[in-house]
PDB file of N, CA and C in Angstrom:
ATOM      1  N   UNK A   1     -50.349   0.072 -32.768  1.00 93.00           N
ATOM      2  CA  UNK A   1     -49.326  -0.854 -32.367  1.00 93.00           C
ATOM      3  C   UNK A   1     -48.886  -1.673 -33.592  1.00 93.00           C
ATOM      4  N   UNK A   2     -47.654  -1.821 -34.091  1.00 96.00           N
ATOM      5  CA  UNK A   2     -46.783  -2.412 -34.841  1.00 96.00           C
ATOM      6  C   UNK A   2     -46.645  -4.079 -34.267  1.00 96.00           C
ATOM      7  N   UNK A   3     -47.345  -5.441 -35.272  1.00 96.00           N
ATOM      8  CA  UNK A   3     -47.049  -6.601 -34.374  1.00 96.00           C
ATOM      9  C   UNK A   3     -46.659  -7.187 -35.858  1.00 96.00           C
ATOM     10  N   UNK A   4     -45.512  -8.385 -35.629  1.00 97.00           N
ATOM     11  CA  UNK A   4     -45.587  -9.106 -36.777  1.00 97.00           C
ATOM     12  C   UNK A   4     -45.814 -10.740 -36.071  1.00 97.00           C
ATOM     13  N   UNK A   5     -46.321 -11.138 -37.344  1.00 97.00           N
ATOM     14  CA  UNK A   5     -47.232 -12.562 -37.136  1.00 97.00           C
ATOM     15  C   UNK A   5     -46.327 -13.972 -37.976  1.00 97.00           C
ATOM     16  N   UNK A   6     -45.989 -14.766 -37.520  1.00 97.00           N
ATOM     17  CA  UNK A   6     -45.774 -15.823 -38.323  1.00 97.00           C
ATOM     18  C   UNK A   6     -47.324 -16.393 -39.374  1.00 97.00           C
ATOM     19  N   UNK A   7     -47.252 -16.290 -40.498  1.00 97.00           N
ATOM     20  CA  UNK A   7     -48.327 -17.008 -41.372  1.00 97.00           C
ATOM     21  C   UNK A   7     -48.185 -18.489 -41.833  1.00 97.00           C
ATOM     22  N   UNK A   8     -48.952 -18.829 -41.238  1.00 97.00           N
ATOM     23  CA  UNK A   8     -49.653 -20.468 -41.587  1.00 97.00           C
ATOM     24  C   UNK A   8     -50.375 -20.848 -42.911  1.00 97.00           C
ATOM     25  N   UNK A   9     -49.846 -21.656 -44.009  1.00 96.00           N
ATOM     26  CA  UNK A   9     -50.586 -22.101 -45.203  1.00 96.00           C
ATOM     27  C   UNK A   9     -50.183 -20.760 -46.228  1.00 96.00           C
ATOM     28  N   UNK A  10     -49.053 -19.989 -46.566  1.00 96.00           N
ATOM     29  CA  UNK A  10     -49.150 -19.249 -47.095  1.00 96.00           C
ATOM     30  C   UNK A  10     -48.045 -19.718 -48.120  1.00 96.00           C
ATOM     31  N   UNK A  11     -48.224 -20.043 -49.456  1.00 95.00           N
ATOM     32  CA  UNK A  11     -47.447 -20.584 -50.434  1.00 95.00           C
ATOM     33  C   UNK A  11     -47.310 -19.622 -51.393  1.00 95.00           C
ATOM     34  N   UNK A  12     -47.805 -18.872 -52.202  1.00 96.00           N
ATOM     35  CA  UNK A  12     -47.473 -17.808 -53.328  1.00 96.00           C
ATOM     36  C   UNK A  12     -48.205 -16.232 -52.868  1.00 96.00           C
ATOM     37  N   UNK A  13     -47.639 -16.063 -54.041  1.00 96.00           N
ATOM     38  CA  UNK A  13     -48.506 -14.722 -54.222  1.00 96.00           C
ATOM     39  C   UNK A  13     -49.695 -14.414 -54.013  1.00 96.00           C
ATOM     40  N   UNK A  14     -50.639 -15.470 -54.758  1.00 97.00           N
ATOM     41  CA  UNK A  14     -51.896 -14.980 -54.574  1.00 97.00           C
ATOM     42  C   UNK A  14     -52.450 -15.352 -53.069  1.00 97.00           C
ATOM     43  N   UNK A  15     -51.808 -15.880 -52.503  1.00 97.00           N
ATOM     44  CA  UNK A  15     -52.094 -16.536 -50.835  1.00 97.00           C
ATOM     45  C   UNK A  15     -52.176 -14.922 -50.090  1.00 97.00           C
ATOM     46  N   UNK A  16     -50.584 -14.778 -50.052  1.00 97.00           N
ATOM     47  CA  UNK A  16     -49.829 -13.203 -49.451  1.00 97.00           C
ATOM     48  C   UNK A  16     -51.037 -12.043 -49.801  1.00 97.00           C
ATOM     49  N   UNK A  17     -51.252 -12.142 -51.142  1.00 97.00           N
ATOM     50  CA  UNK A  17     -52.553 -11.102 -51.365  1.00 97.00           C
ATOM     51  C   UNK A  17     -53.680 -10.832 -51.071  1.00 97.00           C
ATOM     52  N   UNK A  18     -53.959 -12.246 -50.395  1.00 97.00           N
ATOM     53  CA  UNK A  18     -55.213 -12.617 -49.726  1.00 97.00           C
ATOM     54  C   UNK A  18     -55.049 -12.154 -48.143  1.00 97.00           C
ATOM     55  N   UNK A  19     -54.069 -13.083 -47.802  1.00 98.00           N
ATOM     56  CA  UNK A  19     -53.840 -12.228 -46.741  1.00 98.00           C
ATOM     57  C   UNK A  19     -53.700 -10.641 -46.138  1.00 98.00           C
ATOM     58  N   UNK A  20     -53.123  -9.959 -46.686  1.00 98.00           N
ATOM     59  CA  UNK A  20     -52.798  -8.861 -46.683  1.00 98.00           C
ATOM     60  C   UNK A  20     -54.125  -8.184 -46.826  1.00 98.00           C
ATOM     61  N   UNK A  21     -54.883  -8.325 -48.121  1.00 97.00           N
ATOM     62  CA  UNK A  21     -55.860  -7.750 -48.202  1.00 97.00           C
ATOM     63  C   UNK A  21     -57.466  -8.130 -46.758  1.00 97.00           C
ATOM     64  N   UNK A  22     -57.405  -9.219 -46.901  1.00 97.00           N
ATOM     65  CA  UNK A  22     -58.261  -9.508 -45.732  1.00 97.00           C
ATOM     66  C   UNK A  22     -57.737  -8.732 -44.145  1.00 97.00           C
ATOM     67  N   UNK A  23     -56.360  -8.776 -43.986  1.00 98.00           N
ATOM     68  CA  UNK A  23     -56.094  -7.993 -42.642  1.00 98.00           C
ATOM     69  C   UNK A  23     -56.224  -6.891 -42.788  1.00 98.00           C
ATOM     70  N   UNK A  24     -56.376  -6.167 -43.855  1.00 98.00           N
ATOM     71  CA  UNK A  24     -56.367  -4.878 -44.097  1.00 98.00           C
ATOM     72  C   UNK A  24     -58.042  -4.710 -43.999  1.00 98.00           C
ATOM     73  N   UNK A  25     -58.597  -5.285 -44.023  1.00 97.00           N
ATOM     74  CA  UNK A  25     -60.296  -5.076 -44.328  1.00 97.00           C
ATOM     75  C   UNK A  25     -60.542  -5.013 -42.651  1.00 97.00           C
ATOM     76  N   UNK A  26     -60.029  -5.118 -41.916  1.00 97.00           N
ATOM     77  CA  UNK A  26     -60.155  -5.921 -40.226  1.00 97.00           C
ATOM     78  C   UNK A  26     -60.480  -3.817 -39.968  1.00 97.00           C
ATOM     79  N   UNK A  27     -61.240  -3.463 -38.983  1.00 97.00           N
ATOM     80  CA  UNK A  27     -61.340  -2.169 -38.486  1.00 97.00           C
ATOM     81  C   UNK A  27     -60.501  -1.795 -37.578  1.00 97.00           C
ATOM     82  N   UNK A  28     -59.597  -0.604 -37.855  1.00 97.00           N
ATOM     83  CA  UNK A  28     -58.866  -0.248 -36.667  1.00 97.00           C
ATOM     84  C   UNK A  28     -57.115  -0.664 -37.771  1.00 97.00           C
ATOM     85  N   UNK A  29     -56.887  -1.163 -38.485  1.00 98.00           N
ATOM     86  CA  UNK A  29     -55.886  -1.942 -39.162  1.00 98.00           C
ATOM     87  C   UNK A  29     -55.446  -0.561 -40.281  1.00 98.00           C
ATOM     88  N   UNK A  30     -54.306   0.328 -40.487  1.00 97.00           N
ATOM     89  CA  UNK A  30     -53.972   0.916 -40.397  1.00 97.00           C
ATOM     90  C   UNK A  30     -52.711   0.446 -41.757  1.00 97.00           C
ATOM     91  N   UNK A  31     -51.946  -0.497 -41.774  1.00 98.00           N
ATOM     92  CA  UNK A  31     -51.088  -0.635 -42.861  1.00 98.00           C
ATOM     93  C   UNK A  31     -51.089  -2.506 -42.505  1.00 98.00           C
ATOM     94  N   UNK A  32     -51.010  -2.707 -43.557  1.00 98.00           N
ATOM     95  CA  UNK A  32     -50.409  -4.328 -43.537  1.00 98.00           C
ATOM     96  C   UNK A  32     -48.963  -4.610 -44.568  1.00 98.00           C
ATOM     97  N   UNK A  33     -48.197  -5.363 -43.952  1.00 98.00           N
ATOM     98  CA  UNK A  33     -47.311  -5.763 -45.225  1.00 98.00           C
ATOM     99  C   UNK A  33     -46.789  -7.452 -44.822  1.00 98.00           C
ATOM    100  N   UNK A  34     -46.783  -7.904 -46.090  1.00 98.00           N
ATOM    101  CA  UNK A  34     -46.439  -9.403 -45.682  1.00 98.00           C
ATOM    102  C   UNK A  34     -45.395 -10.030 -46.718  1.00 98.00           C
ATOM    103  N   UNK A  35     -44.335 -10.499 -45.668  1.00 98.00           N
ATOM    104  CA  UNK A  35     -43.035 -11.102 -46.379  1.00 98.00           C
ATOM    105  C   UNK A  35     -43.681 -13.045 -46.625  1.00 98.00           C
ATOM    106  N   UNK A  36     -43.829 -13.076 -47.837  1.00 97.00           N
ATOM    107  CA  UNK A  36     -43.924 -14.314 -49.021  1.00 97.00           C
ATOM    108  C   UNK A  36     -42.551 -15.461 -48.103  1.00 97.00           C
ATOM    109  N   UNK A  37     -41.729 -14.755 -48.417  1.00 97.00           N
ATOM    110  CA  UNK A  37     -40.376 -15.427 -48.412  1.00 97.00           C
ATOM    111  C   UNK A  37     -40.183 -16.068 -46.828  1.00 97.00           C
ATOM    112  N   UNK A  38     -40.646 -15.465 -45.909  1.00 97.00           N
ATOM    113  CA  UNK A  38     -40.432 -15.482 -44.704  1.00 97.00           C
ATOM    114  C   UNK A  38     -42.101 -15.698 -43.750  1.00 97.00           C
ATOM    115  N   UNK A  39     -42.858 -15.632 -44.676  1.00 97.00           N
ATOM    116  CA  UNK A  39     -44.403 -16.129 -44.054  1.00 97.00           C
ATOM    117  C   UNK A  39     -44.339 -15.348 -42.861  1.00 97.00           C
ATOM    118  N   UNK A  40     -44.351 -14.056 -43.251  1.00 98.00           N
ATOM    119  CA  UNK A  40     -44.993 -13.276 -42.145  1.00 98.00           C
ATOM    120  C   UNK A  40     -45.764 -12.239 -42.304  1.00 98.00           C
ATOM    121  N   UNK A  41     -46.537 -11.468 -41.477  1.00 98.00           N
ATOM    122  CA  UNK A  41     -47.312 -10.142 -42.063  1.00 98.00           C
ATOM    123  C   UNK A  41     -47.542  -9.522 -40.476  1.00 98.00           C
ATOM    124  N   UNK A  42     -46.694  -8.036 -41.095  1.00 98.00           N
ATOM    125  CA  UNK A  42     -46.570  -7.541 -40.513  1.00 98.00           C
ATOM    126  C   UNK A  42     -47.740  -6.130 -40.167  1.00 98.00           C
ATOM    127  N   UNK A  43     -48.299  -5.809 -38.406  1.00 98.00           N
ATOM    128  CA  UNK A  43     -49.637  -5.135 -39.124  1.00 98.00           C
ATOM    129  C   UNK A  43     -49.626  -4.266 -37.865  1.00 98.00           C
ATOM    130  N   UNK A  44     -49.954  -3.078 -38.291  1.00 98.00           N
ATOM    131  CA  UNK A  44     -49.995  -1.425 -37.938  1.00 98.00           C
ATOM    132  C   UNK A  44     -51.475  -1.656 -37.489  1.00 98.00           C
ATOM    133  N   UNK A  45     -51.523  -1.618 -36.442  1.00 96.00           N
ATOM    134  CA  UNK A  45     -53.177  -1.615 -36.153  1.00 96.00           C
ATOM    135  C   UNK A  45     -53.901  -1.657 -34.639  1.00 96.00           C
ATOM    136  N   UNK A  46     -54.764  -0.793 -34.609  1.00 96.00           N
ATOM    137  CA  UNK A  46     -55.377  -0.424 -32.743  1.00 96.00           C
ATOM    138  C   UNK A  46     -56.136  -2.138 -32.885  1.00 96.00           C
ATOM    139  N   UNK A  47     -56.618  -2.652 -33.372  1.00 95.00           N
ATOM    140  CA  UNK A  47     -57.635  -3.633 -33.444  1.00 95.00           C
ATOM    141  C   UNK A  47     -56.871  -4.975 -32.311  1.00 95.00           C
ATOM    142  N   UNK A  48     -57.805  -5.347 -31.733  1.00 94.00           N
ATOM    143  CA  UNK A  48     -57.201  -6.697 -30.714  1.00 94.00           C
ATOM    144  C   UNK A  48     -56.815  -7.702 -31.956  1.00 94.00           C
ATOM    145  N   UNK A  49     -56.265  -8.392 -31.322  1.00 94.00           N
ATOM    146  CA  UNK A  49     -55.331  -9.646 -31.825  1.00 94.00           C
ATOM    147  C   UNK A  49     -56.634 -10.484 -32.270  1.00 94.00           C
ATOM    148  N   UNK A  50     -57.498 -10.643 -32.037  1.00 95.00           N
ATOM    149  CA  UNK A  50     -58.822 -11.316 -31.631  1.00 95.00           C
ATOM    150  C   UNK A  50     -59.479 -11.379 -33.239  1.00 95.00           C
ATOM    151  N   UNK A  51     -59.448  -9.570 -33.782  1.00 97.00           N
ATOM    152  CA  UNK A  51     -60.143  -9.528 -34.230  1.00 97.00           C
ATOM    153  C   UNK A  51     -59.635 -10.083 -35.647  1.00 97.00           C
ATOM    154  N   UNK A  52     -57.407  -9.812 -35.597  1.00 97.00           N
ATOM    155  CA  UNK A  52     -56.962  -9.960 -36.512  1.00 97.00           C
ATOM    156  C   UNK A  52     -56.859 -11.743 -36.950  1.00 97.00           C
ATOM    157  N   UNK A  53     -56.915 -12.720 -36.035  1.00 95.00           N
ATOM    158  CA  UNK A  53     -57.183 -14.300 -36.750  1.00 95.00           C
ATOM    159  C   UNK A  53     -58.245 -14.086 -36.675  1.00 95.00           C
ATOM    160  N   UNK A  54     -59.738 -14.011 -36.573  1.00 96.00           N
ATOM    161  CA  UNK A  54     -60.984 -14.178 -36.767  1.00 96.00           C
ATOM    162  C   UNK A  54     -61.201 -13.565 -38.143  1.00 96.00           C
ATOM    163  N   UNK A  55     -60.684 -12.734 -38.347  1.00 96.00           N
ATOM    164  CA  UNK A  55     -60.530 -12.378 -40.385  1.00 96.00           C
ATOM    165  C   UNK A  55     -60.233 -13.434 -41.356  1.00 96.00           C
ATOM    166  N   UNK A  56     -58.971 -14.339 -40.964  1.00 96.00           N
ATOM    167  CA  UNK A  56     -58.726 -15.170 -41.537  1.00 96.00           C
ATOM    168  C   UNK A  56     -59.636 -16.577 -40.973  1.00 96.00           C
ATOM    169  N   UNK A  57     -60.339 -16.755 -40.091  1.00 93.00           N
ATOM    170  CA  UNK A  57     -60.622 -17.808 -39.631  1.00 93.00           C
ATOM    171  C   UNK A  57     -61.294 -18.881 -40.931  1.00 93.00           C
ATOM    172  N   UNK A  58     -61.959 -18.090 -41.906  1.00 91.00           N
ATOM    173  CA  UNK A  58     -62.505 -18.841 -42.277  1.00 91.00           C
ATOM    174  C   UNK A  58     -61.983 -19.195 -44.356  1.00 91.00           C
ATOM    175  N   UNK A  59     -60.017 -18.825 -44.252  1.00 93.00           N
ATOM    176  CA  UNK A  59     -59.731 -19.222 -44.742  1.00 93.00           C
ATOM    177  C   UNK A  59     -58.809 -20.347 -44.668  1.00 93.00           C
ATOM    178  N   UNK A  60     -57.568 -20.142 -45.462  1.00 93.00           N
ATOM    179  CA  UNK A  60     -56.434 -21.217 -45.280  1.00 93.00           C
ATOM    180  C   UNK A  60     -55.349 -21.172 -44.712  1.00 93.00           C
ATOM    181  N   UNK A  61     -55.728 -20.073 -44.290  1.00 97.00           N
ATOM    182  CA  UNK A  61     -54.425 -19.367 -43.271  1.00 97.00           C
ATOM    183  C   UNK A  61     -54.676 -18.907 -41.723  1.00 97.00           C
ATOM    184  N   UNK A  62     -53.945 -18.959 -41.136  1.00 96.00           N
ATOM    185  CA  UNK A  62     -53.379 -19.430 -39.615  1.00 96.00           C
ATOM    186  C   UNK A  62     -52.274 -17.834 -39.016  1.00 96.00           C
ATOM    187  N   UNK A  63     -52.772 -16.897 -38.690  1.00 95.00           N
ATOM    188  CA  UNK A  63     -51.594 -16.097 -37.870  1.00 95.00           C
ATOM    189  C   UNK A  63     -51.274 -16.931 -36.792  1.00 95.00           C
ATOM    190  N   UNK A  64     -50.315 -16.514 -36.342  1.00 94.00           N
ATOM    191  CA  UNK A  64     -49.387 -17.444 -34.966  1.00 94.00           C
ATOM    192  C   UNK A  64     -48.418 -16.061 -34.704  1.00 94.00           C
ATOM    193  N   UNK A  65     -48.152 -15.988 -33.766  1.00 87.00           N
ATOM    194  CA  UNK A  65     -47.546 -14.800 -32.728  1.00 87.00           C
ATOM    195  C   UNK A  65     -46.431 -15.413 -32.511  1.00 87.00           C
ATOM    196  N   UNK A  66     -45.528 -14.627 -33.046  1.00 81.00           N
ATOM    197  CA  UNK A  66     -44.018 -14.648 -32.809  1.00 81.00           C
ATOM    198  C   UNK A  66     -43.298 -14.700 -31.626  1.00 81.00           C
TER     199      UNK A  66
END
């Protein structure tokens, strides 16, 4: 399933990279891509919604559902 996410706390590059790379580490997560410009990340993936903020939980960033 194809979902895109509004991102919370995401200011540059190296934020977006973090992100991206951490959702991508999530099991079941399949492609990630995330627009900088527009604080979003968009993600190809069987994995519950659950599992995809509990990846980030314990950084600086916040998914939120569009």
């Amino acid at each position: 399933m194809k979902k895109t996410y509004q991102v919370e706390g995401m200011k540059c590059e190296g934020c977006a990279k973090t992100v991206r790379e951490t959702l991508a580490r999530v099991a079941g997560v399949t492609e990630v891509t995330v627009n900088l410009n527009k604080k979003t990340a968009t993600v190809i993936s069987d994995a519950p919604e659950q599992a995809l903020t509990a990846a980030l939980k314990n950084t600086s960033y916040r998914l939120l559902s569009i």
